[in-house]
XYZ file of C-alpha atoms in Angstrom:
675
model
C 79.344 102.151 77.401
C 77.031 102.270 74.375
C 77.904 98.044 73.750
C 76.835 97.024 76.659
C 74.167 95.209 75.661
C 75.191 94.015 72.447
C 78.312 92.536 73.726
C 76.328 90.857 76.283
C 74.170 89.519 73.945
C 77.198 88.119 72.196
C 78.469 86.306 74.556
C 75.637 85.357 76.842
C 75.246 81.931 78.383
C 79.162 82.174 78.784
C 79.137 85.552 80.793
C 80.661 85.930 83.742
C 80.500 87.193 87.106
C 82.583 88.376 89.743
C 81.695 89.520 93.580
C 83.213 91.566 95.806
C 85.977 89.439 97.334
C 86.951 90.276 100.997
C 89.994 92.083 101.520
C 92.793 89.901 102.293
C 95.525 90.511 104.925
C 93.762 93.704 106.513
C 96.109 95.498 109.864
C 93.583 97.087 110.796
C 89.982 97.685 111.354
C 88.595 100.988 110.416
C 87.582 102.680 114.210
C 89.241 100.470 116.263
C 92.032 103.199 117.726
C 94.357 102.174 120.574
C 95.912 104.473 122.844
C 99.022 102.588 121.893
C 98.362 103.739 118.164
C 99.695 107.060 119.727
C 102.866 105.871 120.636
C 104.092 104.080 117.396
C 108.034 104.872 117.162
C 108.902 106.637 113.980
C 110.209 104.109 111.030
C 114.134 103.696 110.915
C 116.261 107.174 109.415
C 112.813 108.974 109.188
C 112.369 110.454 113.136
C 111.936 113.890 111.974
C 109.342 112.932 109.962
C 106.171 115.189 110.112
C 103.389 112.436 109.758
C 103.569 108.771 110.195
C 101.119 106.503 107.992
C 100.459 104.056 110.253
C 98.743 101.818 107.407
C 97.466 102.387 103.878
C 95.150 99.250 102.574
C 93.690 99.320 99.244
C 91.576 96.599 97.033
C 90.626 96.477 93.401
C 87.741 93.791 92.832
C 85.577 93.261 89.222
C 81.744 92.979 90.397
C 78.245 93.424 88.050
C 76.771 96.660 88.343
C 73.580 94.319 87.176
C 74.278 94.163 83.213
C 77.900 95.070 82.741
C 81.109 94.953 84.737
C 82.091 98.025 87.225
C 85.549 98.237 89.298
C 85.615 98.736 93.044
C 87.940 100.379 94.249
C 88.887 100.505 98.313
C 90.713 102.778 100.071
C 91.307 102.584 103.840
C 94.261 104.364 105.199
C 94.828 105.483 109.309
C 97.490 108.538 109.894
C 99.422 110.125 112.746
C 99.565 113.956 111.972
C 103.050 114.444 114.343
C 103.232 118.121 113.915
C 101.358 121.115 112.091
C 103.611 120.902 109.206
C 101.279 117.900 107.968
C 97.866 119.338 108.732
C 97.624 119.304 105.081
C 96.906 115.304 105.271
C 93.390 115.859 106.946
C 92.600 117.236 103.497
C 91.388 114.345 101.378
C 91.022 114.451 97.513
C 89.692 111.597 95.401
C 89.651 111.995 91.484
C 87.213 110.931 89.970
C 86.664 109.965 86.028
C 83.732 111.081 83.710
C 82.687 110.378 80.400
C 79.394 111.522 78.079
C 76.767 109.066 79.854
C 79.081 107.164 82.638
C 81.014 108.690 85.478
C 82.992 107.065 88.499
C 80.847 107.852 92.175
C 82.321 107.574 95.697
C 80.528 105.776 98.220
C 80.857 104.562 101.766
C 82.986 107.480 102.533
C 83.871 107.813 105.993
C 86.778 109.484 108.210
C 87.285 110.289 111.682
C 89.731 112.275 113.848
C 90.911 110.872 117.194
C 93.016 112.519 119.930
C 94.137 111.274 123.153
C 92.295 113.536 126.051
C 92.819 112.368 130.129
C 94.305 109.155 128.971
C 90.936 108.073 126.794
C 91.072 107.900 122.598
C 88.272 110.538 121.922
C 86.469 110.293 118.395
C 85.116 113.008 116.223
C 83.513 112.193 113.419
C 83.759 114.056 110.074
C 80.088 115.779 108.942
C 79.154 115.232 105.295
C 78.623 119.019 105.043
C 82.850 118.827 105.488
C 82.549 116.849 101.756
C 83.121 118.902 98.392
C 82.510 118.463 94.791
C 85.068 120.239 92.297
C 84.468 119.569 89.242
C 88.178 120.100 87.106
C 87.190 119.975 83.632
C 84.657 117.985 81.369
C 86.040 114.348 82.450
C 87.468 115.221 85.928
C 85.707 115.757 88.889
C 87.542 115.671 92.693
C 85.941 114.889 95.778
C 87.415 116.625 98.386
C 86.658 115.532 102.265
C 88.132 117.957 105.126
C 88.899 115.805 108.640
C 87.611 117.944 111.562
C 89.811 118.626 114.872
C 93.074 117.814 113.972
C 95.923 119.283 116.163
C 99.933 117.975 116.942
C 99.266 114.370 117.859
C 96.091 113.471 116.415
C 95.389 109.872 114.391
C 93.386 110.865 111.462
C 91.586 107.544 109.684
C 89.194 107.025 106.294
C 87.638 104.492 104.047
C 85.717 104.589 100.765
C 84.891 103.019 97.734
C 84.649 104.204 94.461
C 82.695 102.574 91.964
C 83.840 102.512 88.041
C 81.887 101.949 84.865
C 85.674 101.417 83.386
C 87.284 98.352 84.065
C 89.902 98.542 81.403
C 91.385 101.223 83.774
C 92.685 99.832 86.793
C 93.375 102.161 89.409
C 97.497 102.002 90.387
C 98.391 102.172 93.868
C 101.852 103.971 95.452
C 103.258 102.215 98.364
C 105.445 105.564 99.189
C 105.457 109.039 99.714
C 106.539 112.330 101.195
C 105.789 110.712 104.586
C 107.256 107.498 105.877
C 104.458 104.492 105.879
C 104.138 101.741 108.799
C 102.614 98.922 106.378
C 100.799 99.641 102.931
C 99.351 97.045 100.900
C 97.407 96.495 97.564
C 95.043 93.326 96.519
C 94.316 93.489 93.065
C 91.755 90.063 92.050
C 91.491 89.813 88.067
C 89.642 87.342 86.194
C 90.357 84.447 83.575
C 87.964 87.122 81.011
C 90.932 89.816 81.623
C 94.864 90.232 81.183
C 96.492 93.388 82.515
C 100.325 94.177 81.678
C 101.751 94.250 85.469
C 104.334 97.473 85.395
C 106.004 97.455 88.923
C 109.037 100.319 89.998
C 110.479 101.319 93.099
C 113.477 100.276 94.919
C 112.169 98.650 98.149
C 111.427 95.085 97.515
C 107.804 93.937 97.316
C 106.333 91.421 99.310
C 104.029 89.698 96.631
C 101.508 86.515 96.306
C 98.966 85.221 94.628
C 96.449 82.666 94.719
C 93.650 81.136 92.867
C 90.351 81.485 93.513
C 86.493 81.647 91.915
C 83.052 84.067 92.880
C 79.629 83.636 90.932
C 78.215 86.790 89.689
C 74.996 87.295 87.847
C 73.820 89.733 84.875
C 70.474 90.862 83.635
C 69.727 91.900 80.199
C 66.872 92.542 78.162
C 65.857 89.426 75.992
C 66.471 91.171 72.412
C 64.357 90.132 68.903
C 67.351 88.611 66.529
C 68.332 86.745 69.513
C 65.477 84.392 70.411
C 62.837 87.173 72.058
C 61.178 89.303 71.436
C 60.254 93.164 71.952
C 58.735 93.350 75.707
C 59.925 89.824 76.686
C 61.047 89.413 80.647
C 64.800 90.236 80.979
C 67.352 86.847 80.731
C 69.468 86.076 83.705
C 73.490 84.660 83.443
C 75.115 83.347 85.793
C 79.126 82.888 85.104
C 80.993 81.400 88.024
C 84.996 82.878 86.083
C 88.260 81.493 88.139
C 89.471 84.795 89.726
C 93.628 85.315 90.312
C 94.073 87.964 93.428
C 97.720 89.153 93.575
C 98.907 91.102 96.859
C 101.476 92.841 97.095
C 102.948 95.211 100.612
C 105.907 97.003 102.408
C 106.543 97.568 105.781
C 108.562 100.468 107.372
C 108.971 102.522 104.169
C 110.951 105.475 104.811
C 109.980 108.447 102.856
C 110.491 109.704 99.207
C 112.449 113.338 99.564
C 113.348 115.565 96.407
C 117.058 115.307 96.220
C 119.843 117.016 93.744
C 120.419 115.658 90.448
C 117.280 113.437 89.647
C 115.038 114.126 87.227
C 111.519 113.596 89.832
C 111.315 111.367 92.744
C 107.650 110.008 90.953
C 110.122 107.619 88.892
C 111.045 105.850 91.778
C 108.279 105.807 94.344
C 107.536 102.451 94.563
C 103.969 101.454 92.882
C 102.424 99.107 90.811
C 100.247 99.925 87.599
C 98.357 97.936 85.113
C 97.908 98.476 81.626
C 94.946 96.058 79.716
C 96.832 93.866 77.126
C 93.797 91.376 76.136
C 89.662 90.828 77.072
C 89.692 86.779 76.583
C 85.610 86.263 76.339
C 84.958 82.558 76.471
C 84.996 80.362 73.034
C 86.637 83.113 71.605
C 89.802 84.157 70.000
C 91.682 86.468 72.783
C 90.809 90.240 71.397
C 93.778 92.317 72.124
C 93.559 95.717 73.704
C 97.144 97.086 74.323
C 97.147 100.023 71.491
C 100.766 99.867 69.457
C 102.423 102.913 68.967
C 101.142 103.401 65.343
C 97.646 103.056 66.611
C 97.953 105.428 69.361
C 100.019 107.968 66.780
C 96.678 107.584 63.708
C 94.352 107.709 66.397
C 95.907 111.090 67.398
C 96.212 112.950 64.061
C 92.304 112.616 64.376
C 91.895 113.256 67.688
C 89.832 117.386 67.174
C 91.761 118.542 70.144
C 94.938 117.570 68.873
C 95.679 116.898 65.141
C 92.633 116.622 63.199
C 93.469 120.644 62.371
C 96.658 119.723 60.948
C 95.068 118.185 57.718
C 93.295 120.993 57.038
C 94.186 123.673 54.080
C 94.631 125.959 56.564
C 93.824 129.293 54.637
C 93.714 131.988 57.129
C 97.797 130.829 57.737
C 98.727 131.742 53.714
C 99.493 135.819 53.707
C 101.537 135.377 56.665
C 103.690 132.103 55.878
C 104.263 133.603 52.317
C 105.589 136.243 53.517
C 107.896 134.767 55.739
C 109.431 132.738 53.531
C 109.178 135.000 50.425
C 113.282 135.814 50.309
C 114.006 132.342 52.053
C 116.734 130.082 49.722
C 116.742 126.917 51.828
C 113.990 124.952 53.692
C 116.230 125.944 56.743
C 115.499 129.196 56.161
C 112.076 128.802 55.656
C 111.780 126.922 59.067
C 113.861 129.659 61.192
C 112.129 132.696 59.770
C 108.429 130.661 60.475
C 110.179 129.429 63.940
C 111.578 133.162 64.707
C 107.620 134.265 64.253
C 105.658 132.473 66.297
C 108.174 132.372 69.184
C 107.992 136.563 69.141
C 104.585 136.778 68.504
C 103.089 134.394 70.547
C 102.828 134.263 74.455
C 102.585 130.847 76.566
C 99.777 130.649 78.724
C 100.293 127.283 80.160
C 104.017 125.288 79.786
C 102.469 121.657 80.216
C 99.962 119.269 78.108
C 99.174 117.617 74.752
C 95.713 118.779 74.260
C 94.609 121.821 71.936
C 91.030 123.211 73.018
C 90.827 125.876 70.481
C 90.833 126.063 66.522
C 94.152 126.972 65.096
C 92.719 130.022 63.839
C 91.468 130.905 67.487
C 94.860 130.308 68.406
C 96.405 132.537 65.500
C 93.995 135.352 66.015
C 94.522 135.221 70.200
C 98.263 135.291 69.646
C 98.809 132.818 73.076
C 97.487 129.562 74.196
C 99.533 126.477 75.575
C 102.536 124.765 74.656
C 100.561 122.719 72.718
C 98.619 125.148 71.034
C 101.748 126.871 70.327
C 103.850 124.624 68.984
C 100.910 123.026 66.715
C 100.147 126.237 65.042
C 103.609 125.689 64.504
C 103.934 122.851 62.667
C 100.512 124.059 60.913
C 102.765 126.856 59.320
C 105.865 124.828 58.623
C 103.340 122.441 56.703
C 101.380 125.313 55.088
C 105.367 126.220 53.543
C 105.071 122.801 52.166
C 107.602 121.809 54.971
C 107.462 118.240 56.153
C 106.747 119.076 59.763
C 105.530 116.748 63.028
C 104.063 117.135 66.424
C 106.455 115.663 68.686
C 104.988 114.340 72.324
C 107.431 113.952 75.021
C 107.607 113.809 78.898
C 109.203 116.413 80.842
C 111.940 115.133 83.685
C 109.378 117.074 86.144
C 106.483 114.507 84.606
C 108.788 111.442 85.205
C 109.498 108.707 82.803
C 107.232 107.142 79.652
C 107.104 103.382 79.525
C 109.046 103.163 75.783
C 107.120 99.713 75.443
C 103.644 100.107 76.153
C 101.924 103.131 74.384
C 100.167 105.499 77.741
C 99.466 108.326 76.428
C 98.748 109.754 80.109
C 102.353 109.456 80.377
C 103.153 112.429 78.178
C 102.702 116.118 79.125
C 104.240 118.709 76.557
C 104.065 118.728 72.606
C 106.696 119.950 70.620
C 107.485 120.503 66.836
C 109.426 118.782 64.493
C 110.906 119.260 60.817
C 112.911 117.255 58.674
C 115.728 119.586 57.246
C 117.602 117.653 54.720
C 118.853 113.976 56.287
C 118.039 115.905 59.676
C 115.172 115.877 62.134
C 115.259 119.383 63.932
C 112.828 120.027 67.059
C 111.697 123.031 67.950
C 109.477 124.767 70.889
C 108.090 128.286 70.283
C 106.650 128.153 73.616
C 109.609 130.048 75.062
C 110.779 133.681 73.911
C 114.370 132.642 75.002
C 114.608 129.554 73.105
C 116.885 129.466 70.455
C 116.183 127.721 66.550
C 116.436 123.904 67.277
C 117.135 124.584 71.101
C 114.816 122.771 73.816
C 115.054 123.471 77.594
C 116.925 120.760 79.925
C 113.902 119.331 81.217
C 112.766 118.131 77.554
C 115.530 115.756 78.118
C 114.408 113.050 79.549
C 114.650 110.003 77.312
C 112.114 108.607 74.752
C 110.091 110.686 72.792
C 107.829 109.963 69.699
C 106.667 111.867 66.404
C 103.430 112.041 65.833
C 103.234 110.626 62.063
C 102.126 107.251 60.502
C 104.928 104.876 61.910
C 105.090 106.316 65.451
C 109.005 106.721 64.613
C 111.017 107.266 68.250
C 113.380 110.004 68.833
C 114.947 110.182 72.357
C 116.303 113.336 74.155
C 119.200 112.091 76.157
C 120.822 114.334 78.832
C 124.176 112.526 77.675
C 123.701 114.059 74.273
C 123.223 117.653 75.443
C 127.054 118.806 75.759
C 127.008 122.072 77.823
C 130.577 123.800 77.795
C 132.116 127.150 80.470
C 134.890 128.866 79.266
C 136.186 131.143 81.995
C 139.094 133.731 81.712
C 140.741 135.636 84.568
C 144.073 138.337 84.182
C 145.497 139.526 87.508
C 148.456 141.474 88.859
C 148.413 145.181 89.455
C 148.011 146.551 93.105
C 147.238 150.030 92.997
C 145.594 151.670 96.551
C 145.407 148.976 98.268
C 143.082 147.110 96.204
C 144.421 144.002 93.626
C 143.056 144.913 90.026
C 142.129 142.438 87.626
C 139.753 141.408 84.676
C 137.009 138.625 83.910
C 135.780 137.039 80.631
C 133.505 133.719 80.207
C 131.855 132.428 77.659
C 128.929 130.811 79.922
C 127.120 126.833 79.125
C 123.925 127.408 77.109
C 121.645 126.983 79.436
C 123.474 129.216 82.132
C 123.159 131.448 79.230
C 119.443 131.187 79.111
C 119.507 132.605 83.326
C 121.443 135.094 82.428
C 118.604 136.006 79.430
C 116.089 135.790 82.155
C 117.693 137.490 84.810
C 118.789 140.710 82.352
C 114.986 140.644 80.871
C 112.820 140.142 84.171
C 115.156 142.509 86.251
C 118.193 144.529 85.199
C 121.804 143.738 84.404
C 122.948 145.988 87.011
C 121.112 143.585 89.145
C 122.827 140.341 87.347
C 126.221 142.097 87.785
C 125.677 142.529 91.751
C 124.503 139.371 92.390
C 128.706 138.390 90.680
C 129.727 140.727 93.311
C 128.026 138.658 95.649
C 129.953 135.888 94.657
C 133.245 137.335 95.463
C 134.946 137.308 99.150
C 135.887 140.378 100.542
C 135.218 144.022 99.452
C 134.798 143.733 95.451
C 134.761 147.059 92.813
C 133.369 146.093 89.513
C 133.510 147.950 86.198
C 133.506 147.769 82.623
C 130.699 145.570 82.930
C 129.020 144.416 79.607
C 127.385 141.275 78.177
C 127.380 139.984 74.892
C 125.045 138.258 72.665
C 122.259 138.595 74.840
C 120.263 138.800 71.520
C 121.476 136.036 69.990
C 119.566 133.621 70.988
C 121.119 130.282 69.516
C 124.433 131.116 71.266
C 126.003 131.539 74.257
C 126.571 135.255 76.073
C 130.080 136.512 77.088
C 130.386 138.133 80.241
C 132.881 140.772 80.723
C 133.981 143.011 83.703
C 137.178 144.832 85.132
C 137.375 144.286 89.362
C 139.515 145.438 91.833
C 139.476 143.178 95.396
C 140.250 145.158 98.643
C 143.755 143.724 100.401
C 143.446 143.184 103.872
C 147.231 143.027 105.027
C 149.932 144.123 101.790
C 152.019 142.303 103.905
C 151.109 138.949 102.958
C 148.373 138.550 100.639
C 146.133 135.233 100.529
C 144.369 134.716 96.422
C 142.296 132.191 95.912
C 143.296 132.175 92.053
C 139.487 130.114 91.141
C 137.851 133.576 92.782
C 133.818 132.966 91.955
C 134.171 130.078 89.772
C 135.189 127.235 92.615
C 133.791 125.063 93.968
C 133.178 125.763 97.424
C 130.949 122.404 98.462
C 130.398 119.195 97.503
C 127.491 119.425 94.664
C 126.725 115.981 96.572
C 125.361 116.287 99.580
C 123.815 113.008 101.074
C 126.597 110.227 102.473
C 124.311 107.753 100.965
C 121.961 107.520 98.081
C 119.544 104.998 96.941
C 118.376 106.418 93.131
C 121.011 107.281 90.211
C 122.747 110.579 89.776
C 120.591 112.770 86.702
C 122.209 115.433 85.712
C 120.790 118.244 82.790
C 123.418 117.525 80.248
C 127.285 116.487 79.959
C 129.256 119.229 81.570
C 132.657 120.550 80.835
C 134.189 123.526 82.675
C 137.574 125.522 81.652
C 138.951 127.896 84.086
C 142.509 129.430 83.543
C 144.372 131.876 85.264
C 147.244 134.334 84.081
C 148.314 136.319 87.195
C 151.589 138.793 86.660
C 153.255 138.957 90.191
C 152.612 142.518 91.475
C 155.740 144.756 91.794
C 157.656 143.781 95.012
C 156.106 141.170 95.449
C 157.213 137.459 95.607
C 155.167 133.437 95.638
C 155.114 132.333 99.574
C 152.882 129.354 98.060
C 151.628 127.962 95.357
C 149.135 125.026 95.235
C 150.460 122.093 93.610
C 149.615 120.662 90.478
C 146.586 117.821 90.584
C 145.035 115.350 88.084
C 142.569 112.875 88.432
C 140.272 110.889 86.519
C 136.824 109.601 87.398
C 136.163 106.328 86.774
C 138.990 106.043 83.989
C 137.129 107.747 80.894
C 133.937 108.620 81.984
C 135.229 111.738 83.883
C 138.519 113.967 84.746
C 139.475 116.648 86.993
C 142.865 118.724 86.011
C 144.822 121.474 88.129
C 147.531 122.396 86.607
C 149.916 125.140 87.892
C 153.153 126.729 86.932
C 155.351 129.242 87.807
C 157.570 131.043 85.043
C 159.852 133.953 85.721
C 157.169 136.447 87.638
C 154.288 134.938 85.611
C 151.657 132.883 87.345
C 149.288 130.175 84.671
C 146.320 128.082 86.290
C 143.957 125.513 84.548
C 141.604 124.164 85.857
C 139.479 122.151 83.921
C 136.093 119.199 85.573
C 134.497 117.372 82.720
C 132.485 114.049 83.484
C 131.690 112.551 80.128
C 128.083 111.720 80.670
C 125.140 112.956 82.473
C 123.082 109.568 84.300
C 125.170 107.701 87.143
C 124.108 103.946 88.720
C 123.454 104.762 92.182
C 126.524 102.387 92.830
C 128.973 104.969 91.611
C 127.322 107.680 93.935
C 130.093 107.240 97.338
C 132.956 107.295 93.869
C 131.565 110.223 92.377
C 131.153 112.141 95.861
C 134.503 111.296 96.591
C 136.064 112.838 93.172
C 134.064 116.104 94.589
C 135.455 116.038 97.563
C 138.384 116.137 95.784
C 137.742 118.984 93.964
C 136.493 121.534 96.251
C 139.501 120.588 98.370
C 142.192 121.887 95.567
C 140.106 124.558 94.292
C 139.790 126.453 97.922
C 144.295 126.031 97.643
C 145.340 129.702 97.802
C 148.392 131.508 96.696
C 149.805 133.269 98.952
C 151.891 136.221 98.322
C 154.531 137.802 100.501
C 156.128 141.581 100.119
C 159.506 141.181 99.449
C 162.256 143.036 101.931
């Protein structure tokens, strides 16, 4: 830290010190593995787990490195490997941060495997040759170690300490993961000189405690001219005894966190504690706020050479292309549309994640490829060159997790798009995907609050509840010839189902797309006159059309499911219970209609009954309206939910609602041959 000497001198006489405090409440001791540890019963509800975390205990404390603060982060873990599916746990990675002059370091690393052989516990210690260092980039180094002698039934154990000069980055702690946990504990000792915002999350209830302590620490600094000393003077020693608040969180018998359908990411709901430095409180000085504000963060981003600084340049190399693209445009929207389509069509995205750029805009422009941030920041530059009010927008995708709207934590963001103000409307653009239309974003971007990178750090929100997806399907049915019943199918899928259609056709071919549709029918089916309209009109859904013939097993008694391929054949909500919210990609509305002429020589033997069901009054509806008029049968089925997100307590009734949908859409029309 460049300012350490100056700050030490500045607060000399009232400095602070913190010794490493003994870890409170440790339930295990390293190396003390008993035969009984091999027979630990599974965590309730996780009898099929591939491993059990017997204990994972961590602590963070502040201490002196001799001249300044450093953070001491300790981890001790003991894990039972049940079968080979968990062998990956024997390879451990420690992420370390590195600056231009300072870096985090690992010390006191030990690891062992314990196996029960002939009734005795046999330990195999890890050798130093099993420790590797992998430099990810200029700021990240990964220390990796592999524990030997692991087999089914092995207990592995490891411990290490990370010494960090970055005391402002207090490490978070996950109490939950992909394997059940018997015991997890994290304790943090924070001296009176620092205030941290604590950000807990998760559905399991923490056991929490705190107690006040006091510690002593010594700092040594060189005396300097102007501060009572002269060059070459002996170092000065300052000893202080600040109070320390020790916080402790722990959980017992924590179930494994597993992926579920209709959830953004389980990472949003893992039991975790995170920290954000809010202020530094030097003795006899007013508190010094540290927490960034959103406007301050955006200002820093716009000045950063790896983000926005290039947008402030004239970027004359873009002139000829931009001028050519907009020369015939009559409105700002036409200008934006022309530029967007050109970037989307001429650039290849190499990485669909990231906020930063690592090349100049000119290099990106010339190479015709780049990360999502590079492609979209180039798009912003071109829009600005056309004198449009364009800005970058940063967000976190659904699979990356939520941001904290009240705390400006840049590390939470993982995606950059472009935004442009057209009249009184702010339009969001993503040119990194060649199949997205103008003013369209992937559903993965609809993850709540985001930020426009402008002077006011204007907040925008991409809510799944605002993304409304409709699907219309129409089927005509009636004629029987040569033992086959004939019909025609026409469907306008939702926009994002259409996206998948376009992707399938582009990556494979149209025949394969229709072959997958054919497999969705029950029985022997032939498709003809296959057609997909509007494939290249990326702003709109496609139209799928085909004629079909279905082979009849029995021409005396014909069973027809009138929903054909569009029936919900199983409940989309599989689990009997759920702790997490239901988070769908969009609000959906599926409308299906059937018009059927009774084939000549047949009459109705059975016809499903109409049904209407509402979900939570106005939050959803299921309609199954069917009627017969003379020789004509009409069916209209509609499944509609009016919102995309539902609370955990809504899950049982939501599952029951879709049980009704599945049951009703499985009912059949039965025709019999007239005598």
